[in-house]
Amino acid sequence: MTPAESRVRRLLTELRRQGVGDARVLAAIERVPRHLFVATPFLDQAYENVALPIGRGQTVSQPLVVGLMTQALAVGERMKVLEIGTGSGYQAAVLAPLCRRVYSIERHRPLLAEAEARLRRLRIHNVTCRLGDGSRGWPEQAPFDRIIVTAAAPDIPPALIEQLKPDGLMVLPLGDVGGIDQELVRIAKSPAGLDIHPFLAVRFVPLVEGLPEE
Ligand code: SAH
């Protein structure tokens, strides 16, 4: 086993120990080379269970959080998934082998361009990204089986609830935008309404409305 392989092994063992039991999710994480998604100064930490900077004040989530969010999303092979906050493209790359297509929205143009380049390089062809304010969703592609939001908001953006299929699931960090006191929640939509289930205390960057000035 090479040193890189043993680092990946160690990370997967850690994720399993902390509750990521879904074999498909673990296999997807095993296959995505996270070192391609982090900035050079942080290469040596690419397979540590830590969030890392990706530029523009943003971060790629901790692998455990990616694992637990992906698992909570219960993605099926034929599903259409919407991601808000493309960032580095790492979460989208993990979702790609688990579903039919991922649509991902990012508000920072340079991050979006870098993420698209990484996905191309890895020959991941079922992820479509675009620039925009993800809190409005992607109406042209709606409805979605699953929606994952990787930036925190105090409330669930109404457009995302509308664009979720009647029996769809959404996973997102909700809470204080200052960064403390956020929780990951899984939301199940049904004719009876929304069933909201918190499952992990987290700290995400904020979901910001509109586009940055360039
Ligand atoms: N899923 C990413 C995590 C990136 S951090 C990854 O795997 O790397 C969250 C990202 O959400 C940031 O890149 C940030 O710019 C973006 N973001 C914040 N608010 C947004 C909005 N309203 N619309 C789209 N993207 C947004």
mmCIF file of C-alpha atoms and ligand atoms in Angstrom:
data_model
loop_
_atom_site.group_PDB
_atom_site.id
_atom_site.type_symbol
_atom_site.label_atom_id
_atom_site.label_comp_id
_atom_site.label_asym_id
_atom_site.label_seq_id
_atom_site.Cartn_x
_atom_site.Cartn_y
_atom_site.Cartn_z
ATOM 1 C CA MET A 1 0.000 0.000 0.000
ATOM 2 C CA THR A 2 1.383 3.452 -0.910
ATOM 3 C CA PRO A 3 1.436 6.195 1.768
ATOM 4 C CA ALA A 4 -1.423 7.933 -0.093
ATOM 5 C CA GLU A 5 -3.516 4.741 -0.088
ATOM 6 C CA SER A 6 -2.944 4.227 3.601
ATOM 7 C CA ARG A 7 -4.067 7.806 4.315
ATOM 8 C CA VAL A 8 -7.302 7.183 2.396
ATOM 9 C CA ARG A 9 -7.806 3.896 4.304
ATOM 10 C CA ARG A 10 -7.331 5.679 7.596
ATOM 11 C CA LEU A 11 -9.828 8.363 6.628
ATOM 12 C CA LEU A 12 -12.446 5.767 5.609
ATOM 13 C CA THR A 13 -11.984 3.907 8.899
ATOM 14 C CA GLU A 14 -12.536 7.174 10.739
ATOM 15 C CA LEU A 15 -15.707 7.955 8.741
ATOM 16 C CA ARG A 16 -17.076 4.453 9.438
ATOM 17 C CA ARG A 17 -16.338 4.819 13.109
ATOM 18 C CA GLN A 18 -18.194 8.140 13.174
ATOM 19 C CA GLY A 19 -21.363 6.886 11.522
ATOM 20 C CA VAL A 20 -20.899 6.713 7.749
ATOM 21 C CA GLY A 21 -22.005 3.110 7.251
ATOM 22 C CA ASP A 22 -23.413 3.292 3.708
ATOM 23 C CA ALA A 23 -21.070 1.246 1.482
ATOM 24 C CA ARG A 24 -21.994 3.210 -1.680
ATOM 25 C CA VAL A 25 -21.174 6.506 0.008
ATOM 26 C CA LEU A 26 -17.862 5.177 1.347
ATOM 27 C CA ALA A 27 -16.938 3.818 -2.091
ATOM 28 C CA ALA A 28 -17.731 7.186 -3.694
ATOM 29 C CA ILE A 29 -15.530 9.007 -1.155
ATOM 30 C CA GLU A 30 -12.760 6.463 -1.673
ATOM 31 C CA ARG A 31 -12.754 7.117 -5.407
ATOM 32 C CA VAL A 32 -12.631 10.942 -5.374
ATOM 33 C CA PRO A 33 -9.039 12.252 -5.096
ATOM 34 C CA ARG A 34 -9.597 15.040 -2.538
ATOM 35 C CA HIS A 35 -6.047 16.349 -3.057
ATOM 36 C CA LEU A 36 -7.201 17.711 -6.436
ATOM 37 C CA PHE A 37 -9.834 19.845 -4.688
ATOM 38 C CA VAL A 38 -7.685 21.692 -2.142
ATOM 39 C CA ALA A 39 -5.180 24.530 -2.546
ATOM 40 C CA THR A 40 -1.475 23.554 -2.720
ATOM 41 C CA PRO A 41 -0.531 24.745 0.801
ATOM 42 C CA PHE A 42 -3.026 22.250 2.237
ATOM 43 C CA LEU A 43 -2.122 19.217 0.103
ATOM 44 C CA ASP A 44 -0.641 17.341 3.047
ATOM 45 C CA GLN A 45 -4.003 17.596 4.845
ATOM 46 C CA ALA A 46 -6.168 16.529 1.884
ATOM 47 C CA TYR A 47 -6.989 13.152 3.493
ATOM 48 C CA GLU A 48 -7.314 14.426 7.032
ATOM 49 C CA ASN A 49 -10.807 14.752 8.451
ATOM 50 C CA VAL A 50 -10.751 18.562 8.333
ATOM 51 C CA ALA A 51 -12.406 21.374 6.367
ATOM 52 C CA LEU A 52 -9.894 23.222 4.159
ATOM 53 C CA PRO A 53 -9.782 26.660 2.469
ATOM 54 C CA ILE A 54 -10.601 26.782 -1.261
ATOM 55 C CA GLY A 55 -10.295 30.561 -1.848
ATOM 56 C CA ARG A 56 -12.715 33.508 -1.642
ATOM 57 C CA GLY A 57 -13.093 32.836 2.081
ATOM 58 C CA GLN A 58 -14.837 29.508 1.362
ATOM 59 C CA THR A 59 -14.046 25.977 2.500
ATOM 60 C CA VAL A 60 -14.432 22.405 1.307
ATOM 61 C CA SER A 61 -16.312 20.589 4.086
ATOM 62 C CA GLN A 62 -14.776 18.064 6.424
ATOM 63 C CA PRO A 63 -14.978 14.548 4.849
ATOM 64 C CA LEU A 64 -17.136 13.344 7.771
ATOM 65 C CA VAL A 65 -19.695 16.066 7.043
ATOM 66 C CA VAL A 66 -19.659 15.218 3.313
ATOM 67 C CA GLY A 67 -20.150 11.542 4.226
ATOM 68 C CA LEU A 68 -22.997 12.123 6.668
ATOM 69 C CA MET A 69 -24.767 14.613 4.376
ATOM 70 C CA THR A 70 -24.463 12.303 1.373
ATOM 71 C CA GLN A 71 -25.709 9.375 3.438
ATOM 72 C CA ALA A 72 -28.663 11.374 4.823
ATOM 73 C CA LEU A 73 -29.610 12.345 1.262
ATOM 74 C CA ALA A 74 -30.255 8.659 0.413
ATOM 75 C CA VAL A 75 -29.543 9.189 -3.277
ATOM 76 C CA GLY A 76 -30.738 6.622 -5.827
ATOM 77 C CA GLU A 77 -29.184 5.833 -9.215
ATOM 78 C CA ARG A 78 -31.971 7.392 -11.233
ATOM 79 C CA MET A 79 -32.268 10.583 -9.253
ATOM 80 C CA LYS A 80 -31.793 14.210 -10.202
ATOM 81 C CA VAL A 81 -29.949 16.114 -7.472
ATOM 82 C CA LEU A 82 -29.583 19.866 -6.965
ATOM 83 C CA GLU A 83 -26.584 21.169 -5.021
ATOM 84 C CA ILE A 84 -26.352 24.756 -3.779
ATOM 85 C CA GLY A 85 -22.740 25.900 -3.285
ATOM 86 C CA THR A 86 -20.476 24.099 -5.792
ATOM 87 C CA GLY A 87 -17.352 25.451 -4.057
ATOM 88 C CA SER A 88 -14.460 23.180 -4.984
ATOM 89 C CA GLY A 89 -16.750 20.654 -6.699
ATOM 90 C CA TYR A 90 -15.822 17.940 -4.189
ATOM 91 C CA GLN A 91 -19.331 17.236 -2.871
ATOM 92 C CA ALA A 92 -20.638 17.157 -6.461
ATOM 93 C CA ALA A 93 -17.897 14.662 -7.408
ATOM 94 C CA VAL A 94 -18.913 12.411 -4.505
ATOM 95 C CA LEU A 95 -22.587 12.574 -5.530
ATOM 96 C CA ALA A 96 -21.925 11.992 -9.249
ATOM 97 C CA PRO A 97 -21.511 8.171 -9.196
ATOM 98 C CA LEU A 98 -24.536 7.775 -6.911
ATOM 99 C CA CYS A 99 -27.202 9.436 -9.083
ATOM 100 C CA ARG A 100 -28.244 10.194 -12.640
ATOM 101 C CA ARG A 101 -27.331 13.879 -12.716
ATOM 102 C CA VAL A 102 -26.149 16.610 -10.378
ATOM 103 C CA TYR A 103 -27.038 20.268 -11.003
ATOM 104 C CA SER A 104 -24.854 22.569 -8.945
ATOM 105 C CA ILE A 105 -24.985 26.345 -8.452
ATOM 106 C CA GLU A 106 -22.144 28.598 -7.247
ATOM 107 C CA ARG A 107 -22.114 32.400 -6.790
ATOM 108 C CA HIS A 108 -18.328 32.935 -7.152
ATOM 109 C CA ARG A 109 -17.274 32.781 -10.788
ATOM 110 C CA PRO A 110 -13.597 31.819 -10.171
ATOM 111 C CA LEU A 111 -14.565 28.962 -7.835
ATOM 112 C CA LEU A 112 -17.087 27.750 -10.386
ATOM 113 C CA ALA A 113 -14.483 27.747 -13.195
ATOM 114 C CA GLU A 114 -12.000 25.804 -11.056
ATOM 115 C CA ALA A 115 -14.628 23.274 -9.987
ATOM 116 C CA GLU A 116 -15.683 22.711 -13.609
ATOM 117 C CA ALA A 117 -12.038 22.173 -14.635
ATOM 118 C CA ARG A 118 -11.546 19.572 -11.871
ATOM 119 C CA LEU A 119 -14.702 17.690 -12.829
ATOM 120 C CA ARG A 120 -13.622 17.649 -16.491
ATOM 121 C CA ARG A 121 -10.170 16.408 -15.560
ATOM 122 C CA LEU A 122 -11.748 13.556 -13.591
ATOM 123 C CA ARG A 123 -14.052 12.785 -16.549
ATOM 124 C CA ILE A 124 -17.154 13.323 -14.462
ATOM 125 C CA HIS A 125 -19.762 14.066 -17.088
ATOM 126 C CA ASN A 126 -23.049 14.012 -15.176
ATOM 127 C CA VAL A 127 -22.504 17.213 -13.185
ATOM 128 C CA THR A 128 -23.786 20.476 -14.683
ATOM 129 C CA CYS A 129 -22.734 23.688 -12.944
ATOM 130 C CA ARG A 130 -23.827 27.252 -13.316
ATOM 131 C CA LEU A 131 -23.246 30.682 -11.831
ATOM 132 C CA GLY A 132 -26.123 32.044 -9.789
ATOM 133 C CA ASP A 133 -27.819 32.649 -6.498
ATOM 134 C CA GLY A 134 -28.698 29.144 -5.405
ATOM 135 C CA SER A 135 -31.342 30.298 -2.947
ATOM 136 C CA ARG A 136 -33.559 30.699 -6.016
ATOM 137 C CA GLY A 137 -32.905 27.137 -7.115
ATOM 138 C CA TRP A 138 -32.773 26.080 -10.780
ATOM 139 C CA PRO A 139 -36.392 26.362 -11.992
ATOM 140 C CA GLU A 140 -35.630 25.173 -15.544
ATOM 141 C CA GLN A 141 -34.436 21.801 -14.218
ATOM 142 C CA ALA A 142 -36.948 21.394 -11.375
ATOM 143 C CA PRO A 143 -38.367 19.325 -9.796
ATOM 144 C CA PHE A 144 -35.504 17.529 -8.033
ATOM 145 C CA ASP A 145 -35.537 14.214 -6.167
ATOM 146 C CA ARG A 146 -32.915 15.507 -3.767
ATOM 147 C CA ILE A 147 -31.525 18.922 -2.788
ATOM 148 C CA ILE A 148 -28.324 19.494 -0.821
ATOM 149 C CA VAL A 149 -27.278 22.943 0.393
ATOM 150 C CA THR A 150 -23.650 23.353 1.476
ATOM 151 C CA ALA A 151 -23.911 26.854 2.966
ATOM 152 C CA ALA A 152 -25.902 27.832 6.045
ATOM 153 C CA ALA A 153 -29.076 29.906 6.152
ATOM 154 C CA PRO A 154 -31.383 30.862 9.035
ATOM 155 C CA ASP A 155 -34.401 29.494 7.116
ATOM 156 C CA ILE A 156 -35.089 27.073 4.295
ATOM 157 C CA PRO A 157 -35.177 29.062 1.032
ATOM 158 C CA PRO A 158 -38.826 28.783 -0.158
ATOM 159 C CA ALA A 159 -37.816 28.297 -3.819
ATOM 160 C CA LEU A 160 -35.956 25.134 -2.834
ATOM 161 C CA ILE A 161 -39.004 23.661 -1.092
ATOM 162 C CA GLU A 162 -41.058 24.402 -4.210
ATOM 163 C CA GLN A 163 -38.485 22.774 -6.492
ATOM 164 C CA LEU A 164 -38.271 19.581 -4.410
ATOM 165 C CA LYS A 165 -40.431 16.663 -5.636
ATOM 166 C CA PRO A 166 -43.517 15.884 -3.503
ATOM 167 C CA ASP A 167 -41.717 12.927 -1.881
ATOM 168 C CA GLY A 168 -38.221 14.458 -2.037
ATOM 169 C CA LEU A 169 -35.507 14.902 0.566
ATOM 170 C CA MET A 170 -33.375 17.939 1.293
ATOM 171 C CA VAL A 171 -30.273 18.172 3.506
ATOM 172 C CA LEU A 172 -28.990 21.551 4.656
ATOM 173 C CA PRO A 173 -27.312 23.409 7.512
ATOM 174 C CA LEU A 174 -29.810 25.678 9.245
ATOM 175 C CA GLY A 175 -29.163 28.310 11.838
ATOM 176 C CA ASP A 176 -27.070 31.184 12.895
ATOM 177 C CA VAL A 177 -25.202 32.683 9.956
ATOM 178 C CA GLY A 178 -22.397 33.866 12.259
ATOM 179 C CA GLY A 179 -21.236 30.280 12.292
ATOM 180 C CA ILE A 180 -22.066 29.046 15.765
ATOM 181 C CA ASP A 181 -25.203 27.140 16.540
ATOM 182 C CA GLN A 182 -25.961 25.579 13.188
ATOM 183 C CA GLU A 183 -27.472 22.168 12.663
ATOM 184 C CA LEU A 184 -27.612 19.877 9.698
ATOM 185 C CA VAL A 185 -31.203 18.919 9.066
ATOM 186 C CA ARG A 186 -32.836 16.382 6.824
ATOM 187 C CA ILE A 187 -36.172 17.517 5.467
ATOM 188 C CA ALA A 188 -38.665 15.028 4.071
ATOM 189 C CA LYS A 189 -41.411 16.531 1.937
ATOM 190 C CA SER A 190 -44.804 14.800 1.882
ATOM 191 C CA PRO A 191 -48.472 15.693 1.343
ATOM 192 C CA ALA A 192 -48.665 16.159 5.133
ATOM 193 C CA GLY A 193 -45.976 18.838 5.010
ATOM 194 C CA LEU A 194 -42.304 18.967 5.939
ATOM 195 C CA ASP A 195 -40.753 16.569 8.414
ATOM 196 C CA ILE A 196 -37.607 18.248 9.791
ATOM 197 C CA HIS A 197 -34.992 16.064 11.441
ATOM 198 C CA PRO A 198 -31.784 17.653 12.836
ATOM 199 C CA PHE A 199 -28.839 15.256 12.941
ATOM 200 C CA LEU A 200 -25.516 17.052 13.455
ATOM 201 C CA ALA A 201 -24.122 20.281 14.922
ATOM 202 C CA VAL A 202 -21.967 21.941 12.254
ATOM 203 C CA ARG A 203 -20.310 25.154 11.167
ATOM 204 C CA PHE A 204 -20.772 26.172 7.536
ATOM 205 C CA VAL A 205 -20.011 29.345 5.591
ATOM 206 C CA PRO A 206 -23.163 31.458 5.065
ATOM 207 C CA LEU A 207 -25.562 31.187 2.156
ATOM 208 C CA VAL A 208 -25.305 34.668 0.641
ATOM 209 C CA GLU A 209 -27.964 36.168 -1.597
ATOM 210 C CA GLY A 210 -27.131 37.658 -4.979
ATOM 211 C CA LEU A 211 -23.797 37.592 -6.800
ATOM 212 C CA PRO A 212 -20.518 39.123 -5.620
ATOM 213 C CA GLU A 213 -19.297 42.292 -7.346
ATOM 214 C CA GLU A 214 -16.473 41.470 -9.732
HETATM 215 N N1 SAH B 1 -19.910 21.860 -1.695
HETATM 216 C C1 SAH B 1 -18.689 22.625 -1.622
HETATM 217 C C2 SAH B 1 -18.655 23.419 -0.333
HETATM 218 C C3 SAH B 1 -18.300 24.821 -0.608
HETATM 219 S S1 SAH B 1 -18.562 25.993 0.699
HETATM 220 C C4 SAH B 1 -17.470 21.744 -1.809
HETATM 221 O O1 SAH B 1 -17.623 20.515 -1.842
HETATM 222 O O2 SAH B 1 -16.363 22.271 -1.921
HETATM 223 C C5 SAH B 1 -20.089 26.706 0.220
HETATM 224 C C6 SAH B 1 -20.149 27.355 -1.129
HETATM 225 O O3 SAH B 1 -21.443 27.945 -1.259
HETATM 226 C C7 SAH B 1 -19.157 28.489 -1.341
HETATM 227 O O4 SAH B 1 -18.395 28.215 -2.486
HETATM 228 C C8 SAH B 1 -20.035 29.721 -1.541
HETATM 229 O O5 SAH B 1 -19.505 30.656 -2.466
HETATM 230 C C9 SAH B 1 -21.327 29.115 -2.032
HETATM 231 N N2 SAH B 1 -22.525 29.940 -1.842
HETATM 232 C C10 SAH B 1 -22.872 30.691 -0.784
HETATM 233 N N3 SAH B 1 -24.076 31.258 -0.986
HETATM 234 C C11 SAH B 1 -24.490 30.867 -2.217
HETATM 235 C C12 SAH B 1 -25.649 31.144 -3.010
HETATM 236 N N4 SAH B 1 -26.649 31.935 -2.585
HETATM 237 N N5 SAH B 1 -25.732 30.559 -4.220
HETATM 238 C C13 SAH B 1 -24.751 29.746 -4.689
HETATM 239 N N6 SAH B 1 -23.638 29.462 -3.996
HETATM 240 C C14 SAH B 1 -23.499 30.018 -2.777
#
